[in-house]
mmCIF file of C-alpha atoms and ligand atoms in Angstrom:
data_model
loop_
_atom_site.group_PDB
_atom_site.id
_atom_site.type_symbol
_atom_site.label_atom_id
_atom_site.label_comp_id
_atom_site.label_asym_id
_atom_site.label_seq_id
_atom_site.Cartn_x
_atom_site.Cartn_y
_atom_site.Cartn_z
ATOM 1 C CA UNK A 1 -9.429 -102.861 157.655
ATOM 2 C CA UNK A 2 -6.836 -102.582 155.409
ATOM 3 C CA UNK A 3 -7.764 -103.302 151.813
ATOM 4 C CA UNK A 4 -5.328 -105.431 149.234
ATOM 5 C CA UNK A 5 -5.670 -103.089 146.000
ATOM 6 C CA UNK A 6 -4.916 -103.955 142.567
ATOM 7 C CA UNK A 7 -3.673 -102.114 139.663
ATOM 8 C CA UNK A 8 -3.978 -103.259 135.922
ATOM 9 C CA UNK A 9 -1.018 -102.053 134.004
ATOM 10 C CA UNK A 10 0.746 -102.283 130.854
ATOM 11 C CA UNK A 11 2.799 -100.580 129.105
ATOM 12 C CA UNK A 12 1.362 -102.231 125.586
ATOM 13 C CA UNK A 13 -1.915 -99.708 126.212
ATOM 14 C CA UNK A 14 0.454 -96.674 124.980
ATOM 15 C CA UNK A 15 0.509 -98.892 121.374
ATOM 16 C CA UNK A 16 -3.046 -97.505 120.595
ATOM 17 C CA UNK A 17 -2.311 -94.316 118.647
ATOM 18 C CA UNK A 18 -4.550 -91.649 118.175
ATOM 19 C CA UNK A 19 -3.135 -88.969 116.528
ATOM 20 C CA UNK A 20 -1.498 -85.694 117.855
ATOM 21 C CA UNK A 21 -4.608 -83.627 118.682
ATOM 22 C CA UNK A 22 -6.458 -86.393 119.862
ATOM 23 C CA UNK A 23 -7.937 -85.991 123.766
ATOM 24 C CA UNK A 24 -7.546 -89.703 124.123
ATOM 25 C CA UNK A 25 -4.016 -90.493 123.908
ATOM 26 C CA UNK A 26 -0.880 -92.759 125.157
ATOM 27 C CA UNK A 27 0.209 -90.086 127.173
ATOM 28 C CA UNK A 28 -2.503 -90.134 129.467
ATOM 29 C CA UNK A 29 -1.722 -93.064 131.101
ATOM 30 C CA UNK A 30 1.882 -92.154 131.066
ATOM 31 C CA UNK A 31 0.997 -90.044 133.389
ATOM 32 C CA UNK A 32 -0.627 -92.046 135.725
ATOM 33 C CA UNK A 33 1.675 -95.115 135.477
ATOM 34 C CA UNK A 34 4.538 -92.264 136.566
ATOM 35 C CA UNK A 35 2.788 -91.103 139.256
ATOM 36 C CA UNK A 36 2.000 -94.622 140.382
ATOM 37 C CA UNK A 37 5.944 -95.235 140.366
ATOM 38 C CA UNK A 38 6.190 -91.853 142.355
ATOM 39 C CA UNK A 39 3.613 -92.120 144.994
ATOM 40 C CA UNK A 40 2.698 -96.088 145.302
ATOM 41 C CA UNK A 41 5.461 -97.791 144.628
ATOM 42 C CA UNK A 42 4.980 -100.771 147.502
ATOM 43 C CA UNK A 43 1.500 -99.897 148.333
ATOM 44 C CA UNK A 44 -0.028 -102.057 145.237
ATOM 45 C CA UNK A 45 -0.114 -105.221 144.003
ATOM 46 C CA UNK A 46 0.522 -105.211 140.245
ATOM 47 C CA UNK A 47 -1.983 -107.183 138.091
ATOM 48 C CA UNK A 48 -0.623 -108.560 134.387
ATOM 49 C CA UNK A 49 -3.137 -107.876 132.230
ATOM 50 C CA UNK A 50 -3.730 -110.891 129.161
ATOM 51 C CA UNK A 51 -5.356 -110.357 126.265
ATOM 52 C CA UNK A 52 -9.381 -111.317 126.309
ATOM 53 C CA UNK A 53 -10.427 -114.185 124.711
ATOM 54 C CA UNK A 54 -12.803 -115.019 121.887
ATOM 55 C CA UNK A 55 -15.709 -116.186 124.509
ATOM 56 C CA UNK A 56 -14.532 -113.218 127.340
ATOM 57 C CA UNK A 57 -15.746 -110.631 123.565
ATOM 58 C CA UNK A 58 -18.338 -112.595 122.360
ATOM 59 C CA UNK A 59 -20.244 -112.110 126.015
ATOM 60 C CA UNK A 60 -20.612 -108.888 124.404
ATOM 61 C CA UNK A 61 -19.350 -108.546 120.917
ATOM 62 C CA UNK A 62 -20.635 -109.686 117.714
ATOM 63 C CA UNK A 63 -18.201 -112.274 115.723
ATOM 64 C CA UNK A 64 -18.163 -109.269 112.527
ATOM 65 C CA UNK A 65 -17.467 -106.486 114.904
ATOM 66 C CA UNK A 66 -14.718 -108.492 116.476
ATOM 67 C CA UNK A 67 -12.992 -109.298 112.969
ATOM 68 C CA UNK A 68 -13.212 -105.690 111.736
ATOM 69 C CA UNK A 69 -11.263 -104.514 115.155
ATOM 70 C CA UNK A 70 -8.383 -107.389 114.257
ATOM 71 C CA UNK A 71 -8.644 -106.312 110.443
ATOM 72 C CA UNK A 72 -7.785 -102.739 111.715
ATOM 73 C CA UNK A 73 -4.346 -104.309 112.155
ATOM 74 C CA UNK A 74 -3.700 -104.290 108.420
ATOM 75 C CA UNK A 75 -4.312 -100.341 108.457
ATOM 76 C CA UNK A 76 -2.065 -97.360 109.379
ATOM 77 C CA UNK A 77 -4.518 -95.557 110.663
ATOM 78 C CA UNK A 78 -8.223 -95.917 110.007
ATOM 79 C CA UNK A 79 -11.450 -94.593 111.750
ATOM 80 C CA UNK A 80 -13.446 -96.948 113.387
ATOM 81 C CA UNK A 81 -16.208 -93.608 113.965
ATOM 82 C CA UNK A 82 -15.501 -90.020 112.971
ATOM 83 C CA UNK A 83 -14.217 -89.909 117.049
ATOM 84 C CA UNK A 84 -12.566 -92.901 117.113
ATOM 85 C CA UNK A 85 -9.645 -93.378 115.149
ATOM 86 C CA UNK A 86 -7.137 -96.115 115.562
ATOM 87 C CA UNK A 87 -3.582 -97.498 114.341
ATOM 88 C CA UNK A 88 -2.588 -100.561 113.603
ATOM 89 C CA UNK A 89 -1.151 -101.534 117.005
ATOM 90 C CA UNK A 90 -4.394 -100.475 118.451
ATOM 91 C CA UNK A 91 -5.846 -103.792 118.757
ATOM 92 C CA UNK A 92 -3.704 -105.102 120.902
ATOM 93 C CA UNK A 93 -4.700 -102.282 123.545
ATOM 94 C CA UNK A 94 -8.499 -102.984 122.988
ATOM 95 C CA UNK A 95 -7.736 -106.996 123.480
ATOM 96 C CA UNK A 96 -5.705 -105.987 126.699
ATOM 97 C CA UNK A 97 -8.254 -103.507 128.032
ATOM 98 C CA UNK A 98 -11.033 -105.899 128.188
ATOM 99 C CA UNK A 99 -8.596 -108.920 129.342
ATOM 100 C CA UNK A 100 -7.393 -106.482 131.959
ATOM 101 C CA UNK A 101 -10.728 -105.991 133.181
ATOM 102 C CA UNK A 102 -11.256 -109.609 133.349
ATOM 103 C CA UNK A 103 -7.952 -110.514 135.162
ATOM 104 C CA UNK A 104 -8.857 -107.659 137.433
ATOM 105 C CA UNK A 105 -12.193 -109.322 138.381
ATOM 106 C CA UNK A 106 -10.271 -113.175 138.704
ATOM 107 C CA UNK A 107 -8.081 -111.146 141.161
ATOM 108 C CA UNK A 108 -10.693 -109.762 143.218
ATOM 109 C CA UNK A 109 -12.678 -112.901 142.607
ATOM 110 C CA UNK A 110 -9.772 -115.383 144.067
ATOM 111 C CA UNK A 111 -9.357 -113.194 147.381
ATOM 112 C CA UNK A 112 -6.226 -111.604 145.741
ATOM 113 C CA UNK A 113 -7.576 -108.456 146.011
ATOM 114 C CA UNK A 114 -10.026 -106.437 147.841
ATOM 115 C CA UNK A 115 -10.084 -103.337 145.151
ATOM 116 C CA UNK A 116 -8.867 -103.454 141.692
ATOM 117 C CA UNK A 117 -8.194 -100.700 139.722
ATOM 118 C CA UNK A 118 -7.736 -101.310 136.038
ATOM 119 C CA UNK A 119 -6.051 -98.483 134.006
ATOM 120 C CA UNK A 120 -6.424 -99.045 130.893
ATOM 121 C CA UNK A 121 -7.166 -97.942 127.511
ATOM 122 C CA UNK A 122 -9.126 -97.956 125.041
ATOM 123 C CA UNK A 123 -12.039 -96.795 127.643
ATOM 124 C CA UNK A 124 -15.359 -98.474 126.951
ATOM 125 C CA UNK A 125 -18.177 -97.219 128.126
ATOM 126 C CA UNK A 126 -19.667 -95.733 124.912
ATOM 127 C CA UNK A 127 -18.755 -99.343 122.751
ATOM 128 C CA UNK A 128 -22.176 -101.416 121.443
ATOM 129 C CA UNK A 129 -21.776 -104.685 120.967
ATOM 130 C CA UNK A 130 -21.090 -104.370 117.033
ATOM 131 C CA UNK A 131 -19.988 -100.413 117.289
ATOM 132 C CA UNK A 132 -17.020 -98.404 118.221
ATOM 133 C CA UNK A 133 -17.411 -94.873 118.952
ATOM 134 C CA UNK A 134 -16.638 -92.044 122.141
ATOM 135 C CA UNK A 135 -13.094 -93.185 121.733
ATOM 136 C CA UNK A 136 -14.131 -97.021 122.991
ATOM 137 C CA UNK A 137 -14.132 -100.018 120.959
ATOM 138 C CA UNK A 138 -14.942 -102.944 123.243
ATOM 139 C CA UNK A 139 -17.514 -102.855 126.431
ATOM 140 C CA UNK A 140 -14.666 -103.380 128.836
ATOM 141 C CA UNK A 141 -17.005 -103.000 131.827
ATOM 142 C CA UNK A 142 -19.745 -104.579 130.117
ATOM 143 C CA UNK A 143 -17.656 -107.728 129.514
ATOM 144 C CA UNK A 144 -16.640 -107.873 133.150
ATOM 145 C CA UNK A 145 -19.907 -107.617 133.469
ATOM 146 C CA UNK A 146 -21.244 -110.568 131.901
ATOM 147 C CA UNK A 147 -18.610 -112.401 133.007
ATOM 148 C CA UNK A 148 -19.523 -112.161 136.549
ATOM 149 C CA UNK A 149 -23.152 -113.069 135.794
ATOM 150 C CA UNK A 150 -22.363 -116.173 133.002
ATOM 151 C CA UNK A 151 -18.896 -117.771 134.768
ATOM 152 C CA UNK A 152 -19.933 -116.812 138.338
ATOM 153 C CA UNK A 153 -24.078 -116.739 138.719
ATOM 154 C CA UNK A 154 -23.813 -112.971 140.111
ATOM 155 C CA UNK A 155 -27.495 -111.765 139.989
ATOM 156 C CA UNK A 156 -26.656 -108.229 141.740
ATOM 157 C CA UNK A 157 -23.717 -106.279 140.411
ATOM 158 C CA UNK A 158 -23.848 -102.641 140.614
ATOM 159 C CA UNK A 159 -22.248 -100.835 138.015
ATOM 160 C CA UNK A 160 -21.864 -96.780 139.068
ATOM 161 C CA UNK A 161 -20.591 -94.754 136.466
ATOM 162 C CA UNK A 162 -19.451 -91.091 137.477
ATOM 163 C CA UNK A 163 -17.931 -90.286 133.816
ATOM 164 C CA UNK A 164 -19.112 -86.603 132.260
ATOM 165 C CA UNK A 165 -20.682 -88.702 129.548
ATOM 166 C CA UNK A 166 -23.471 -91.336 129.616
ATOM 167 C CA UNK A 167 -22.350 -94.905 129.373
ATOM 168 C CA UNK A 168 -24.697 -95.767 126.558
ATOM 169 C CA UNK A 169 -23.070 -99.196 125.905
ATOM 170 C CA UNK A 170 -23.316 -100.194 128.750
ATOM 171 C CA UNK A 171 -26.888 -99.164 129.423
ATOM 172 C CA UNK A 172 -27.895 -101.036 126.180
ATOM 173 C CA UNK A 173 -26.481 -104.153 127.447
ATOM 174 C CA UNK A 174 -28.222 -104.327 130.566
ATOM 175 C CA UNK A 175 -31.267 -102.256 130.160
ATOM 176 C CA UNK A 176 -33.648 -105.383 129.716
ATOM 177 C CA UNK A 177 -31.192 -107.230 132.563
ATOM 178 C CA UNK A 178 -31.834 -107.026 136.516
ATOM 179 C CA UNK A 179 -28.639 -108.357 137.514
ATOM 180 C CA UNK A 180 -26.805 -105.423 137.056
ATOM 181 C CA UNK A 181 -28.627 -101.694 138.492
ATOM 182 C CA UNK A 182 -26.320 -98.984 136.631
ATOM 183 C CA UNK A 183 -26.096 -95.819 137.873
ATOM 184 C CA UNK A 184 -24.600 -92.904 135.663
ATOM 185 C CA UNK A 185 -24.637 -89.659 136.969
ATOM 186 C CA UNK A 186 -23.269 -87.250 133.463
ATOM 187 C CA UNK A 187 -24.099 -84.214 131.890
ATOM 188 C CA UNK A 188 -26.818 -84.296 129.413
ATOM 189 C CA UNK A 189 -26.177 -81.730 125.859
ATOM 190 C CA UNK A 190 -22.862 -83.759 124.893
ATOM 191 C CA UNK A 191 -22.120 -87.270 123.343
ATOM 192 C CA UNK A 192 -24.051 -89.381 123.061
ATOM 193 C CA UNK A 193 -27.316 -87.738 123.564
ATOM 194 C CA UNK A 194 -28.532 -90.037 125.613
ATOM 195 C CA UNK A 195 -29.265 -90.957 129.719
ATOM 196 C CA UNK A 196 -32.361 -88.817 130.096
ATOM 197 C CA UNK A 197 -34.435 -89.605 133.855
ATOM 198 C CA UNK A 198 -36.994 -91.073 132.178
ATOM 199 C CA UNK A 199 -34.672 -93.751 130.765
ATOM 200 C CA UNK A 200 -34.978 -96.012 133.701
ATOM 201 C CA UNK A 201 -35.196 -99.882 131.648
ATOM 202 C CA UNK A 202 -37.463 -102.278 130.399
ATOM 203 C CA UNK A 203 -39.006 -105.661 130.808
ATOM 204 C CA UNK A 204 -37.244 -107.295 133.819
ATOM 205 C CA UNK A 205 -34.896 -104.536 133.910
ATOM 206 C CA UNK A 206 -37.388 -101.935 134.567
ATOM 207 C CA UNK A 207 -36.115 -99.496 137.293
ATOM 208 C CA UNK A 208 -32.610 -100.997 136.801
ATOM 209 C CA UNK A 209 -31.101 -98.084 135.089
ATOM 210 C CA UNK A 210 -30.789 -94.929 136.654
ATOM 211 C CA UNK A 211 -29.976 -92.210 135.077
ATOM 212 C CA UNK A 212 -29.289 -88.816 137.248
ATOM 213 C CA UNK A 213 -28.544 -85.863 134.759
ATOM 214 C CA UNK A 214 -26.448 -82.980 136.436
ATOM 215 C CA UNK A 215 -25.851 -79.225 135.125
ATOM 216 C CA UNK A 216 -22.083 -78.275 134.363
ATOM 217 C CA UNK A 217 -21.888 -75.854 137.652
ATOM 218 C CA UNK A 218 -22.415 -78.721 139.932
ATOM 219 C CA UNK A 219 -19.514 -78.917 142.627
ATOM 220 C CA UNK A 220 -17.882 -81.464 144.867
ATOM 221 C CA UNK A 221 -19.990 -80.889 147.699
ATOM 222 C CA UNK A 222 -23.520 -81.228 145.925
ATOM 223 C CA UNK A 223 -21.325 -84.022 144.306
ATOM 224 C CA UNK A 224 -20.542 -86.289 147.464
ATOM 225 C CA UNK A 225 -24.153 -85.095 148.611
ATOM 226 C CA UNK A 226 -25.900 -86.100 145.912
ATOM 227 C CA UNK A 227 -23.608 -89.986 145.875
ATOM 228 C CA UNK A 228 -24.050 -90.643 149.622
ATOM 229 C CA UNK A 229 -27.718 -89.798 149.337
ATOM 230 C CA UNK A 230 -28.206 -92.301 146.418
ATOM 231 C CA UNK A 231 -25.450 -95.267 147.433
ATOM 232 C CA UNK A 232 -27.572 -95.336 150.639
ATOM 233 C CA UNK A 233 -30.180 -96.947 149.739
ATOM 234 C CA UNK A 234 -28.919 -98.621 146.510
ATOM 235 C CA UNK A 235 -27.051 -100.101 149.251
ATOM 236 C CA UNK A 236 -29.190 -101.261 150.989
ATOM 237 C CA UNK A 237 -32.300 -102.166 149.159
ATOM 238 C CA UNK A 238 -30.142 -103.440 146.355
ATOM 239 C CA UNK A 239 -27.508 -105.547 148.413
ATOM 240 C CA UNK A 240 -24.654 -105.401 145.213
ATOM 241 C CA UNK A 241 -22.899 -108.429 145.113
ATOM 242 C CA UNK A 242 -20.403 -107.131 143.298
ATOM 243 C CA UNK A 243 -19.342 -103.083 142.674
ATOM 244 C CA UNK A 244 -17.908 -102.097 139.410
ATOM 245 C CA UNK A 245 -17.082 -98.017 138.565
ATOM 246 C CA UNK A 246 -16.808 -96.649 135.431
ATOM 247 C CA UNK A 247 -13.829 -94.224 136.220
ATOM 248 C CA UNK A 248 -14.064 -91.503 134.074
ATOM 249 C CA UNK A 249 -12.717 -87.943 135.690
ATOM 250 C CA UNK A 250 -13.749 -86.044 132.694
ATOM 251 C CA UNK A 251 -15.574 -84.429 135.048
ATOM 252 C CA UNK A 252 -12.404 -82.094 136.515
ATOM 253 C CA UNK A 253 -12.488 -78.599 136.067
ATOM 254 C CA UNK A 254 -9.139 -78.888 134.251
ATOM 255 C CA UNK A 255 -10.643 -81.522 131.266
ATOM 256 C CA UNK A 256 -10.436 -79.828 128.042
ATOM 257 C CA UNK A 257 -13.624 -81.745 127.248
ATOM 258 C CA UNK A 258 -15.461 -82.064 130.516
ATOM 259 C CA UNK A 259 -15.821 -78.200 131.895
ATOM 260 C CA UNK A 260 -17.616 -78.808 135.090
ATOM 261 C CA UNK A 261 -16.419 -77.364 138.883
ATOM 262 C CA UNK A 262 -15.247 -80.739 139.720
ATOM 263 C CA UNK A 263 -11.935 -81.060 141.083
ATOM 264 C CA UNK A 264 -10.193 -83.826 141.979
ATOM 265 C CA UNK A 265 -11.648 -84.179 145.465
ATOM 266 C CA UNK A 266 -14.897 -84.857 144.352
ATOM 267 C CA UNK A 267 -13.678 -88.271 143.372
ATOM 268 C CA UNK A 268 -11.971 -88.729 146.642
ATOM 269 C CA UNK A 269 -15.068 -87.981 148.611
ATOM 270 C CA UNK A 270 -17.404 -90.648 146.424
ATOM 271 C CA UNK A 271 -14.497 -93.428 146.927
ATOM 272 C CA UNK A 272 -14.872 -92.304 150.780
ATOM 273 C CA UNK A 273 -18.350 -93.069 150.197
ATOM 274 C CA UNK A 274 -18.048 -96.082 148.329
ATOM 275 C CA UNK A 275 -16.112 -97.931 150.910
ATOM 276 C CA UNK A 276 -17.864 -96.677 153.688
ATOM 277 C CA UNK A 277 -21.246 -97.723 152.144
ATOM 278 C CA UNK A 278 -20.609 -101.000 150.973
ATOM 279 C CA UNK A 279 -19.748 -101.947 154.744
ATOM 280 C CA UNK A 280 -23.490 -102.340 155.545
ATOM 281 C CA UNK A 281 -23.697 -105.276 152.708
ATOM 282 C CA UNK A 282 -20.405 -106.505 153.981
ATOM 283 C CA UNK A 283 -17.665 -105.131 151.679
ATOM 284 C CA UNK A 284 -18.349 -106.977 147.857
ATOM 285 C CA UNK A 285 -15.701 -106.728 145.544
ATOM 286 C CA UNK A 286 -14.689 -103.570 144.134
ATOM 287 C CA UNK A 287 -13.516 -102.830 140.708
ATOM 288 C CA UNK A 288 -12.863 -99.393 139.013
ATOM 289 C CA UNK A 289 -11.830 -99.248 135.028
ATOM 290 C CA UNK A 290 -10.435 -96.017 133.532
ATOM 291 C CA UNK A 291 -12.982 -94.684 131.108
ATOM 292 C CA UNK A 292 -12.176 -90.807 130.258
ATOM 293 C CA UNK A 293 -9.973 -88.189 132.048
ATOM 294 C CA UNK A 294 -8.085 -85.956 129.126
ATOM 295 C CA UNK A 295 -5.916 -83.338 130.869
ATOM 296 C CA UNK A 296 -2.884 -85.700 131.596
ATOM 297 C CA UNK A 297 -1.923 -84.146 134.929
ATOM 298 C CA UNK A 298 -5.897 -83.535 136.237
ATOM 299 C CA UNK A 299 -6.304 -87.211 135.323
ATOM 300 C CA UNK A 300 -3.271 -88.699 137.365
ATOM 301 C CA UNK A 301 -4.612 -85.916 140.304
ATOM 302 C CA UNK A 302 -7.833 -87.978 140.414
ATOM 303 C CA UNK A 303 -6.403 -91.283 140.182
ATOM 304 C CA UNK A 304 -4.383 -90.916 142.897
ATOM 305 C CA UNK A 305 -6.984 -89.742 145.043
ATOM 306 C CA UNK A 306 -8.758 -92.858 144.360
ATOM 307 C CA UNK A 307 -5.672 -95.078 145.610
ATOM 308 C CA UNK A 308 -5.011 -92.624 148.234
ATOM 309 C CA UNK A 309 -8.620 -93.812 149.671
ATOM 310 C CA UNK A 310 -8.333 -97.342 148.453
ATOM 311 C CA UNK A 311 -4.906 -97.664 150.252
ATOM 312 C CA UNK A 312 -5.533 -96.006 153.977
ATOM 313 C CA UNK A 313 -4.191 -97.903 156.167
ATOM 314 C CA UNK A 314 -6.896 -96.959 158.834
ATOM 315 C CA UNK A 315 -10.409 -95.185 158.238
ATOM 316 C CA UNK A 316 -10.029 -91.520 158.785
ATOM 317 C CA UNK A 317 -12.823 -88.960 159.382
ATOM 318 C CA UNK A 318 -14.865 -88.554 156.294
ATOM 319 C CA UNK A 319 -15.876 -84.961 155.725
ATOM 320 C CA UNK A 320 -19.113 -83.613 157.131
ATOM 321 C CA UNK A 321 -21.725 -84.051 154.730
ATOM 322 C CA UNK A 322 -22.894 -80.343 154.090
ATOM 323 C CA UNK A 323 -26.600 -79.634 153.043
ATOM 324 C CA UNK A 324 -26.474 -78.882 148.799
ATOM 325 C CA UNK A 325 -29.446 -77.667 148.077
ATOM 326 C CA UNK A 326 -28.503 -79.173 144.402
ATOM 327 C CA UNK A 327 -27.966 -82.425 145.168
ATOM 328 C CA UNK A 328 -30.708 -82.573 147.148
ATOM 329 C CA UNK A 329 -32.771 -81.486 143.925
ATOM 330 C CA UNK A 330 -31.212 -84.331 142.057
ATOM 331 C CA UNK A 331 -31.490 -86.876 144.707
ATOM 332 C CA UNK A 332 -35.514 -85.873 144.890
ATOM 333 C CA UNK A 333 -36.134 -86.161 141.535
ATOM 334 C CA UNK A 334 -33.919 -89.746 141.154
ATOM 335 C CA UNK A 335 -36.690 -90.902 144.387
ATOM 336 C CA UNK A 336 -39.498 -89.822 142.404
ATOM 337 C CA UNK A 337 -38.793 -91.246 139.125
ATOM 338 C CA UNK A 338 -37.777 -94.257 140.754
ATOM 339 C CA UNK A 339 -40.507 -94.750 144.097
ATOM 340 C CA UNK A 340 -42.837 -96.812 141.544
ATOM 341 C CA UNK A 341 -40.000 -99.495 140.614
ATOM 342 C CA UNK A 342 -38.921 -100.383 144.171
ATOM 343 C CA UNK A 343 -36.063 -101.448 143.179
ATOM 344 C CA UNK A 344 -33.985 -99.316 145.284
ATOM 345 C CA UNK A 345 -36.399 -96.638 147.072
ATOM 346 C CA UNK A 346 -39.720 -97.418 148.043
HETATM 347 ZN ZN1 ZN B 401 -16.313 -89.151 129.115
#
């Protein structure tokens, strides 16, 4: 089947400044907007992001922590968190980023599109609902999110997050919550020092979050292993209603921050796996949102392997799914921790 896909763009998310030596910068998505012109340029359908609106932030936000963003406006420059510094232009991306996320989801949610990818920035994953910090400011996922669950009664949305760093903010959000199951596979030893196994939720989210930890020599192969083993039967045990990734290829070799062996197939092979999973629980919406990804050219590699999937106009072969002794670690130790909730394993 071919799939209507989405992009989110704007050129207003290059007004958030950084700074020169800053890893998250304008020019990252520079790059990926030109090599969307290069390589797509009839094969999506281009989504006009609007700014989010006082109720879309609040699903999320606190009323303070949304003034002080707006009040950055008044300010050159100004750090919102020793990481995270913005100018005053920068609001305007952060109000976009989330909006985009939500006009990506009306899209998918109207039959508009099939897959949406939102690229964006400010990413989001690390933002709390009254703190910015890891370069994010607001929860763009996490609003999405909420969205889905308060607007549209969604009570199964999976939210898979394959960035090098654990989504914190979003965990928070939904770690008392069993509407959402996330799933962030990330390196533990860097920012934010958090998304050990045994963080797996509480109350009625117990068993919701799951939390797979992977060492910094992991490579594709034990990567797509380790992904088809899991989506399996998350899949379907867990039935996701809805399917939102927190795209961060920070994970690429190249990444002056990341450092593993990934390379850009790696993210090929999970979308492969993605879209061939999600058949058994008959397709749910897909949405991916740019999180990190800071070597310009590795970033736009990855994205476009993404689309490249997303776009086929016919299913091709998937590669054969080699025995990794390290995923298979991984994947043993996520069943173990996780056999007691039932949530997805049994
Ligand atoms: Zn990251």
């Amino acid at each position: 089947m071919i799939l209507k896909v989405g992009v989110v763009r704007d050129d207003r998310y290059l007004l958030h400044q950084t700074g020169l030596d800053h890893p998250e910068r304008a020019a990252r998505l520079k790059t990926v907007y030109r090599m969307l012109d290069k390589e797509f340029a009839d094969a999506l359908i281009t989504i006009e992001p609007e700014p989010a609106t006082l109720e879309h932030l609040e699903l999320v936000h606190t009323p303070a922590f949304i003034r002080k963003i707006l009040k950055t406006s008044e300010h050159d420059f100004i750090n919102l968190a020793p990481d995270t510094p913005v100018s005053s232009q920068s609001y305007i991306s952060a109000w976009l980023a989330a909006g985009g996320c939500i006009r990506g989801l009306q899209a998918l949610l109207s039959g508009r599109c099939d897959a949406v990818f939102c690229l964006v920035r400010p990413p989001g994953h690390h933002a709390t609902p009254d703190k910015a910090g890891g370069y994010c400011i607001f929860n763009n996922i996490g609003i999405a999110a909420k969205y889905a669950i308060e607007r549209h009664g969604f009570r199964r949305i999976l939210i898979l997050d394959f960035d090098i760093h654990h989504g914190n903010g979003i965990q928070d959000l939904f770690y008392e919550d069993d509407s959402v199951l996330y799933l962030s596979t990330h390196s533990l030893g860097r920012y934010p020092h958090t998304g050990e196994w045994s963080e797996t939720g509480t109350g009625r989210g117990l068993g919701y979050s799951v939390n797979i930890p992977v060492p910094n020599d992991i490579s594709d192969m034990d990567f797509l292993y380790m992904y088809w083993k899991l989506l399996g039967p998350i899949m379907r045990y867990y039935r996701p209603e809805l399917i939102l990734v927190a795209a961060g290829f920070d994970g690429h070799h190249r990444d002056p921050i990341g450092r593993t062996q990934l390379t850009e197939q790696a993210f090929r092979w999970i979308t492969e796996a993605i879209l061939e999973l999600r058949d058994a629980v008959k397709s749910p919406p897909l949405l991916f949102a740019l999180e990190g990804g800071h070597d310009a050219a590795a970033l736009a590699d990855c994205v476009k392997q993404v689309l490249d999937v997303l776009t086929w106009k016919e299913r091709r072969p998937r590669i054969p799914l080699l025995l990794s002794p390290k995923g298979k670690s991984l994947v043993e130790r996520a069943e173990a921790v996780h056999r007691k909730y039932g949530v997805w394993i049994s």
